[in-house]
CSV table of C-alpha atoms in Angstrom, one decimal:
chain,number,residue,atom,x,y,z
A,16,UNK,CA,-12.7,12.8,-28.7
A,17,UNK,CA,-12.2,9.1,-27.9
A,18,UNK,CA,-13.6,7.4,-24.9
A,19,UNK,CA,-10.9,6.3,-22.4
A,20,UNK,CA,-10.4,3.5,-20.0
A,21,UNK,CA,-12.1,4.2,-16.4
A,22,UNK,CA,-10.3,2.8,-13.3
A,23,UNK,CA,-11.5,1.8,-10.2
A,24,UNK,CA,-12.1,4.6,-7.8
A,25,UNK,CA,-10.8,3.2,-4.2
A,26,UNK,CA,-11.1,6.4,-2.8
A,27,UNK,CA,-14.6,5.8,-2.0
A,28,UNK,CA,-16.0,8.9,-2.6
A,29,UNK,CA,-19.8,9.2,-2.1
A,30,UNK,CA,-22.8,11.8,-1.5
A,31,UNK,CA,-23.4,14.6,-3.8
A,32,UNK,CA,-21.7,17.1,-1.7
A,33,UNK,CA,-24.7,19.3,-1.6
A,34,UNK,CA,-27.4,20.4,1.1
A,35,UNK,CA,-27.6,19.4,4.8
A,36,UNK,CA,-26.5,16.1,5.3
A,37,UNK,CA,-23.5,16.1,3.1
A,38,UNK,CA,-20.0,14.4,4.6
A,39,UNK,CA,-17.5,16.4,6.2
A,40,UNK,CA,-14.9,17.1,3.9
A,41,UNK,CA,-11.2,15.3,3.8
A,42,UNK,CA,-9.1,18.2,4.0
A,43,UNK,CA,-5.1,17.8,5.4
A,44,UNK,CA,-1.9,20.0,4.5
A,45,UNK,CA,1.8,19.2,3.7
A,46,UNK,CA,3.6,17.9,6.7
A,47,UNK,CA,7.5,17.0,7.8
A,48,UNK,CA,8.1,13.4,8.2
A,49,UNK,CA,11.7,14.4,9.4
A,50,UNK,CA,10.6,13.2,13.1
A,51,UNK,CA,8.7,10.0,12.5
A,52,UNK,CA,5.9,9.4,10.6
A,53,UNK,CA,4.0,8.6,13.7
A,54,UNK,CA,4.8,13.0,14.7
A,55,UNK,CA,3.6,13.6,11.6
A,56,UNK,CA,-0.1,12.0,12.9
A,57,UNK,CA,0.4,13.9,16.0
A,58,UNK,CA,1.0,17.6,14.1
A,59,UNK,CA,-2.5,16.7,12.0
A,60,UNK,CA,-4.1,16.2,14.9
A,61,UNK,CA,-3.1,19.8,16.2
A,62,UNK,CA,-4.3,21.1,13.1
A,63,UNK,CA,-7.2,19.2,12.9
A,64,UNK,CA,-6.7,17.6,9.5
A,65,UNK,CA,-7.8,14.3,8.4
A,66,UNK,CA,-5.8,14.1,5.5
A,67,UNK,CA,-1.9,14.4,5.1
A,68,UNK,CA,0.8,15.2,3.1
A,69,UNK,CA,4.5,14.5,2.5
A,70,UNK,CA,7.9,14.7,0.9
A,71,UNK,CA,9.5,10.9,1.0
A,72,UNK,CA,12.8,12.2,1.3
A,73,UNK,CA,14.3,15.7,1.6
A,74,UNK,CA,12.6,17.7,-1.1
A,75,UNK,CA,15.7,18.8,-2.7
A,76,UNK,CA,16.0,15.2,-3.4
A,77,UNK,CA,18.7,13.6,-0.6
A,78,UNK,CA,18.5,10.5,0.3
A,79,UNK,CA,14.9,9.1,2.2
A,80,UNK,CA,15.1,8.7,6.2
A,81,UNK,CA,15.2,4.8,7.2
A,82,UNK,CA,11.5,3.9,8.6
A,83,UNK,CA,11.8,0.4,10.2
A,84,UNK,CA,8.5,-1.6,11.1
A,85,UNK,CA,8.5,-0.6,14.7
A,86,UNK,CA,8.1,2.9,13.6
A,87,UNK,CA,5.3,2.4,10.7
A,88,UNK,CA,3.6,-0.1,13.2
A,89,UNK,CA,3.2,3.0,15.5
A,90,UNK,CA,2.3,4.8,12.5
A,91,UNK,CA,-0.2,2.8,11.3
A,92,UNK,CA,-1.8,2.9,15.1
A,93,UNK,CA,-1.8,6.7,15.2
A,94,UNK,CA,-3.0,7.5,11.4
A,95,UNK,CA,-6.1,5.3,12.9
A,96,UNK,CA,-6.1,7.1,15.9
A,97,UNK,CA,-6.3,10.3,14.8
A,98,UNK,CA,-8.2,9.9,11.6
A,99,UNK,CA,-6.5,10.3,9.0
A,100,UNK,CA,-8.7,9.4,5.5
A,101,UNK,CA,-6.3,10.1,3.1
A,102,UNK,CA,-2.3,10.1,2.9
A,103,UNK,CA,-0.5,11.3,-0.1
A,104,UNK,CA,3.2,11.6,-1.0
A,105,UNK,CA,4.8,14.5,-3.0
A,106,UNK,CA,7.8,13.2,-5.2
A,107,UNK,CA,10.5,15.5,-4.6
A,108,UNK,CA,10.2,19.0,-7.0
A,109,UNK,CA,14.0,18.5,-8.1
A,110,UNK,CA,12.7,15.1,-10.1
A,111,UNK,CA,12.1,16.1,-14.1
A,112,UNK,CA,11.2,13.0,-15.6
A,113,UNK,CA,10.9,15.0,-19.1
A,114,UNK,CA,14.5,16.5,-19.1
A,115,UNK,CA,16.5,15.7,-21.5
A,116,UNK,CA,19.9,15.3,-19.9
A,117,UNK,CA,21.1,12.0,-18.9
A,118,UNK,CA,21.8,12.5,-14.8
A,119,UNK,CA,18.7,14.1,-14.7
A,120,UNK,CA,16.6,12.2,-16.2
A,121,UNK,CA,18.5,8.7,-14.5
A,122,UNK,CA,18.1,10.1,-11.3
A,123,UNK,CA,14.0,11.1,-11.5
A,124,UNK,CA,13.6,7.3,-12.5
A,125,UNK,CA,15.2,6.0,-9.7
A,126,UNK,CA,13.3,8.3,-7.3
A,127,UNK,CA,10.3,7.7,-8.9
A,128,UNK,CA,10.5,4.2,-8.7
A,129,UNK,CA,12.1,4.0,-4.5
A,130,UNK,CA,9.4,6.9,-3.5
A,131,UNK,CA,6.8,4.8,-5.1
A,132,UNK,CA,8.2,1.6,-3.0
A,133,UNK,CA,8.2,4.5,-0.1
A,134,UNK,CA,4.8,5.2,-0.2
A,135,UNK,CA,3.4,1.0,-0.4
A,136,UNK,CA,5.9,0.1,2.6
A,137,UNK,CA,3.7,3.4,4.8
A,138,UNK,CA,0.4,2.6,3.2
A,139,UNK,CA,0.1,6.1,1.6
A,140,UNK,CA,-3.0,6.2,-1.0
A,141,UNK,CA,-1.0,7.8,-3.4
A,142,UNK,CA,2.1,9.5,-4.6
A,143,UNK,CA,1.8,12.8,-6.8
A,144,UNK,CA,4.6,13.8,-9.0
A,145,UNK,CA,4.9,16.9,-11.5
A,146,UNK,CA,5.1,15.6,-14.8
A,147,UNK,CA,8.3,17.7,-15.7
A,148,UNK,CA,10.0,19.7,-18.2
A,149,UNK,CA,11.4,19.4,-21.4
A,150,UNK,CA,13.6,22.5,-21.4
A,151,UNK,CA,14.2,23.0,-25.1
A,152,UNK,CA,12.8,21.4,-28.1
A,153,UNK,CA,9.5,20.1,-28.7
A,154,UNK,CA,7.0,19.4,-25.7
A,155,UNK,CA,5.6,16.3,-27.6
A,156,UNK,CA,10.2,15.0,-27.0
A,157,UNK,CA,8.9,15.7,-22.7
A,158,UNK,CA,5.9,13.8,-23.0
A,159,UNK,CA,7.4,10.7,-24.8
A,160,UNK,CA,10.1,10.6,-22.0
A,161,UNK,CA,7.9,11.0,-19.2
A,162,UNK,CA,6.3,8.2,-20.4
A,163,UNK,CA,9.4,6.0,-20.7
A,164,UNK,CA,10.1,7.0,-17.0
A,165,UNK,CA,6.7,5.8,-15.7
A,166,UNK,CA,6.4,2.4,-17.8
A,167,UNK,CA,9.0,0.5,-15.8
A,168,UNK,CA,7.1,1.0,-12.6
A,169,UNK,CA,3.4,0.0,-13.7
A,170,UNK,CA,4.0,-3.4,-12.5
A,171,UNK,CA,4.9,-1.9,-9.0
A,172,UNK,CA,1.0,-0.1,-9.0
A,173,UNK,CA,0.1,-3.9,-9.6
A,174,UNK,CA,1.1,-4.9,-6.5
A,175,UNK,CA,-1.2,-5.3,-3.3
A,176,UNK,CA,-1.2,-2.4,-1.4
A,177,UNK,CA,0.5,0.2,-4.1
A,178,UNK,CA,-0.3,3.7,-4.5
A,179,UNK,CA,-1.8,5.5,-7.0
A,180,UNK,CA,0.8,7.9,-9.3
A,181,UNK,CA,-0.9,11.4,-9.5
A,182,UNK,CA,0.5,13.7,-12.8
A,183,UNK,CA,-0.5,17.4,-11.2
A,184,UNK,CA,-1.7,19.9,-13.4
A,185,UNK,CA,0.1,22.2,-13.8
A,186,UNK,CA,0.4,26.1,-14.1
A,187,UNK,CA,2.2,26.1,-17.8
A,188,UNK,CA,5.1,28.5,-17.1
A,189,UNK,CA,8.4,28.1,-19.2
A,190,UNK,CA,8.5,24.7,-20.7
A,191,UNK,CA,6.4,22.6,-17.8
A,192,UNK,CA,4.8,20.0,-19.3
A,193,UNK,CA,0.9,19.9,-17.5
A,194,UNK,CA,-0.3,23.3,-18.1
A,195,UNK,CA,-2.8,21.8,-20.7
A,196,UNK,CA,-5.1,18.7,-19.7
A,197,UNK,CA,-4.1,17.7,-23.3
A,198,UNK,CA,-0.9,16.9,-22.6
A,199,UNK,CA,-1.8,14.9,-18.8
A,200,UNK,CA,-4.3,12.7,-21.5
A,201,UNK,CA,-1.3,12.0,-24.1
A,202,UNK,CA,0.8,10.9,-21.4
A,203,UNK,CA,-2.1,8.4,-19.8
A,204,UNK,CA,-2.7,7.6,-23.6
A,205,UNK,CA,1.4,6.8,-23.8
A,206,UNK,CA,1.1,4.3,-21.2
A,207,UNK,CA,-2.0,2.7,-22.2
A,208,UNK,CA,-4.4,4.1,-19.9
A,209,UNK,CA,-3.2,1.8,-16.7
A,210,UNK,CA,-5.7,1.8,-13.9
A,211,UNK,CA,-3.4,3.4,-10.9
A,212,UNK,CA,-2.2,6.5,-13.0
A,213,UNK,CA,-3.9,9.6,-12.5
A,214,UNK,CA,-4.2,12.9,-11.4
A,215,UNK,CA,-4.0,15.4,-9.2
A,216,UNK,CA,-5.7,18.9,-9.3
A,217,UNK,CA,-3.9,22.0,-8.0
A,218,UNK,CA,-6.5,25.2,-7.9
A,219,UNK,CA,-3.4,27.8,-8.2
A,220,UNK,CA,-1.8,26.0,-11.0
A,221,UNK,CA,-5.3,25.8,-12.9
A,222,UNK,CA,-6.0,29.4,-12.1
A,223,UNK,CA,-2.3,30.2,-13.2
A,224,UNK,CA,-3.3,28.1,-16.5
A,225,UNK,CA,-6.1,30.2,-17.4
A,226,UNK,CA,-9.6,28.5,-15.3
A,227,UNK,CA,-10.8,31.1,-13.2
A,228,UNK,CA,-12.2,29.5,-10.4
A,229,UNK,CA,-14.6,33.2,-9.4
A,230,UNK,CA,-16.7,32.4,-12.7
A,231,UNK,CA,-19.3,29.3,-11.9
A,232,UNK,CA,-19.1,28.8,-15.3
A,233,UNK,CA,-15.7,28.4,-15.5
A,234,UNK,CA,-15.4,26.0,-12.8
A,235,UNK,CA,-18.1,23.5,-14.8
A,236,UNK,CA,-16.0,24.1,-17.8
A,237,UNK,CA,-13.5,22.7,-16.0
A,238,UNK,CA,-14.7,19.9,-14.6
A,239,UNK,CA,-16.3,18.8,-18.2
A,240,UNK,CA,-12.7,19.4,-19.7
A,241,UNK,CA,-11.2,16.8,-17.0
A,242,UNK,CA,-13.7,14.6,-17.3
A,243,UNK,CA,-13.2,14.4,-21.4
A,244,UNK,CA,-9.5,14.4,-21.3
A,245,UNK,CA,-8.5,11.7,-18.9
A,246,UNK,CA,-11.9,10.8,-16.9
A,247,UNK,CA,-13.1,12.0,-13.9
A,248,UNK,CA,-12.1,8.6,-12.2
A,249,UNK,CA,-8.9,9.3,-12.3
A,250,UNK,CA,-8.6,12.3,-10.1
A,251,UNK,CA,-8.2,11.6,-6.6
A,252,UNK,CA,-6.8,14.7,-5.0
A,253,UNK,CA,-7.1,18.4,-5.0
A,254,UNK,CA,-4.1,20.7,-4.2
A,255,UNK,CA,-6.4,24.0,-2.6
A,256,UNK,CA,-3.9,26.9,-2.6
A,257,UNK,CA,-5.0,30.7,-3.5
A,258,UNK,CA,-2.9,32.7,-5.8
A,259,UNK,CA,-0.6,35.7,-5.8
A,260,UNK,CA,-0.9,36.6,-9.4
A,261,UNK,CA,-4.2,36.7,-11.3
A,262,UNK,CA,-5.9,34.1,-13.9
A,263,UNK,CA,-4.3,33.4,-16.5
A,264,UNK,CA,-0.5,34.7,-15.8
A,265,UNK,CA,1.5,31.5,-16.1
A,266,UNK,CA,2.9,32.2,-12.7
A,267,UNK,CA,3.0,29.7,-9.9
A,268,UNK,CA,2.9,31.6,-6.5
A,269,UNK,CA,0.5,30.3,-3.9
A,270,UNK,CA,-1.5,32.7,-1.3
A,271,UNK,CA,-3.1,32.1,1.8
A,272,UNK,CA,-6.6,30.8,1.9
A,273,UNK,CA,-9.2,34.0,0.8
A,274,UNK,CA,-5.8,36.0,0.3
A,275,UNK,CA,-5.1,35.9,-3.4
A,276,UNK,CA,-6.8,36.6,-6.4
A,277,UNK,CA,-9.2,33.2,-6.2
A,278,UNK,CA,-10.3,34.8,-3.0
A,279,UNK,CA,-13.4,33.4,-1.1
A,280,UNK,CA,-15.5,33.3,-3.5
A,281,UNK,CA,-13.7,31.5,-6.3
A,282,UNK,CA,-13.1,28.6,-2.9
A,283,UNK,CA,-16.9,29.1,-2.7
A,284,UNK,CA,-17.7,27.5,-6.6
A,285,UNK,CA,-15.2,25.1,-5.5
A,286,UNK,CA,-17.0,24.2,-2.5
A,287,UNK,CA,-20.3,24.6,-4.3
A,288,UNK,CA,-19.3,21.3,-6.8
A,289,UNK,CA,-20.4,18.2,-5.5
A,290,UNK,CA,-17.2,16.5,-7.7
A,291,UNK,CA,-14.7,18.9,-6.4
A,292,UNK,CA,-15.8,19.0,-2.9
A,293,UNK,CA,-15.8,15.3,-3.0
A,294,UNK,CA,-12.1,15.0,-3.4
A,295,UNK,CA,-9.5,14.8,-0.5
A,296,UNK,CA,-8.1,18.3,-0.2
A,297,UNK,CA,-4.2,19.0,0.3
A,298,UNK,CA,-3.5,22.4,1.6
A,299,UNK,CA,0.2,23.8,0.2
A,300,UNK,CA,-0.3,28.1,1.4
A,301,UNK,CA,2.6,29.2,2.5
A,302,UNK,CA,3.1,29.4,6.3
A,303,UNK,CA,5.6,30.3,8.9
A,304,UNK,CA,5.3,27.3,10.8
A,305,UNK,CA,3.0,23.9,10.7
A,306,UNK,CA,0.6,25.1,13.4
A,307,UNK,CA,-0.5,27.9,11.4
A,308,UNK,CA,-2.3,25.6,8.6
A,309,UNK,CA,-4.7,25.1,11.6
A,310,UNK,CA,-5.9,28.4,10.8
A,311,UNK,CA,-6.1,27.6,7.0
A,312,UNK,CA,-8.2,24.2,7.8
A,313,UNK,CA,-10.2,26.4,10.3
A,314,UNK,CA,-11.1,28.8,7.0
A,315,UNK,CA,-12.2,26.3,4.1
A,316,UNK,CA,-14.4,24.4,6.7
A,317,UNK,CA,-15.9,27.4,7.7
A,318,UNK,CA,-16.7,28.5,4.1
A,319,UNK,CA,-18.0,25.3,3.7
A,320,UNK,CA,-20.1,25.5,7.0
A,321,UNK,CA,-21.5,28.9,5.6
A,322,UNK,CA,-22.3,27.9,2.2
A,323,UNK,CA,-24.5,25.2,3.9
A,324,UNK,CA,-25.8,27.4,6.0
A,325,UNK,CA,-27.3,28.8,3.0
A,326,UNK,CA,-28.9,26.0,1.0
């Protein structure tokens, strides 16, 4: 296979990731932005994440909430404040910029392009989109349009300050485009390998997909296939989410942490890979209320606490 373009790598990610020593790891969950940006600091502090989350506008797509500069000024203050290492915004799950009908398709180009403007006025690190679907015909018709909706806002990842755009992998149900790494490589191929498009992990969606995260083996398999479809470089975030239905099913359903069929010791290879482990982690289980991903926080840094133990 071809060599491809590596970008820079501002996330700064350093250490191996193994033995005593290692950094702590960036871990953070989805969170509202509904009240404020700057509440949004204060509910990661309750949970104790250091990394963060969220939908630019109401995830069905609605228009975003006004954030004037008083409120990111006290936004900015408080991500300091309470640590936050990483920031990430989820483009709205009603945006298919593969589909091949005309509202659709106009209306995921325009969110794509003001959630992106979103995320560089709040200083998020990146912005993570699904790549789409292409509902009938052939996948290669989804890829060629998803690349036609990204083009027009390379110039805006130009700009000082922009975010990275983040194509998630994922699970492969229906007609999803993502579900093979070979399709996330001929869309970065489409646009000519720019240096702030790239992607975004999600452990249920590869497990879904057919990489079963229990097998060590597996999980370097993995990481080799990344690395030789788009470059290692340009992952820079990890959705962690256990799953309801088991490896290889095609089904996205996301479990509690240790719950689903990953279980602990699938999180445990995870946590055992100085790449993976390296990566800000985003935490998308499903919950009742905010406050409980405290709880899901609390259990990934205590694997990781006990797998140090034993090294």
């Amino acid at each position: 296979m071809d060599t491809h373009p590596a970008p820079s790598d501002p996330a700064g990610r350093t250490g191996d990731g193994a033995g005593d020593g290692r950094p702590p790891l960036v871990v953070g969950c989805h969170l509202s932005v509904a009240k404020g940006f700057p509440a949004a600091a204060d509910m990661a502090a309750r949970v104790e994440a250091n990394a963060l989350q969220f939908f630019p506008r109401n995830p069905r797509g609605g228009a975003q909430r006004q954030v004037d500069e008083a409120e990111r000024d006290r936004w900015f203050r408080r991500r300091e404040e309470v640590g936050l290492r990483y920031v990430i915004a989820h483009i709205p799950y009603t945006v298919n910029l593969a589909s091949p009908k005309t509202e659709a398709y106009e209306f995921a180009r325009r969110v794509l392009r003001e959630d992106l403007e979103r995320c560089r006025w709040v200083g998020a690190d990146a912005a993570v989109t699904h790549p789409g679907s292409y509902v009938e015909g052939d996948p290669a018709d989804g890829i060629r349009r998803i690349v036609a909706a990204i083009e027009p806002v390379l110039p805006l990842l130009e700009e000082p300050g922009a975010p990275w755009l983040l194509l998630e992998t994922m699970s492969g149900q229906g007609s999803e485009v993502g579900g093979r790494l070979e399709e996330l490589r001929a869309i970065l191929e489409g646009l000519g390998w720019p240096a702030r498009v790239g992607v975004c992990l999600d452990t249920c969606h590869l497990f879904a997909a057919g990489y079963d995260w229990r097998d060590p083996a597996a999980v370097e398999r993995l990481v080799e296939d990344v690395d030789r479809a788009v470059g290692w470089e340009r992952v820079q975030a990890l959705h962690v989410n256990d799953s309801k239905f088991p490896c290889g099913a095609r089904r996205d359903r996301h479990e509690k942490m240790g719950q689903g069929a990953i279980g602990r010791a699938g999180f445990a290879n995870l946590l055992r890979h100085a790449k993976l482990r390296a990566l800000p982690m985003l935490l998308e289980t499903p919950i009742d209320g905010e406050l409980d991903y405290a709880t899901e926080i609390r259990w990934l840094r205590d694997l990781d606490r006990a797998l140090a133990a034993e090294t």
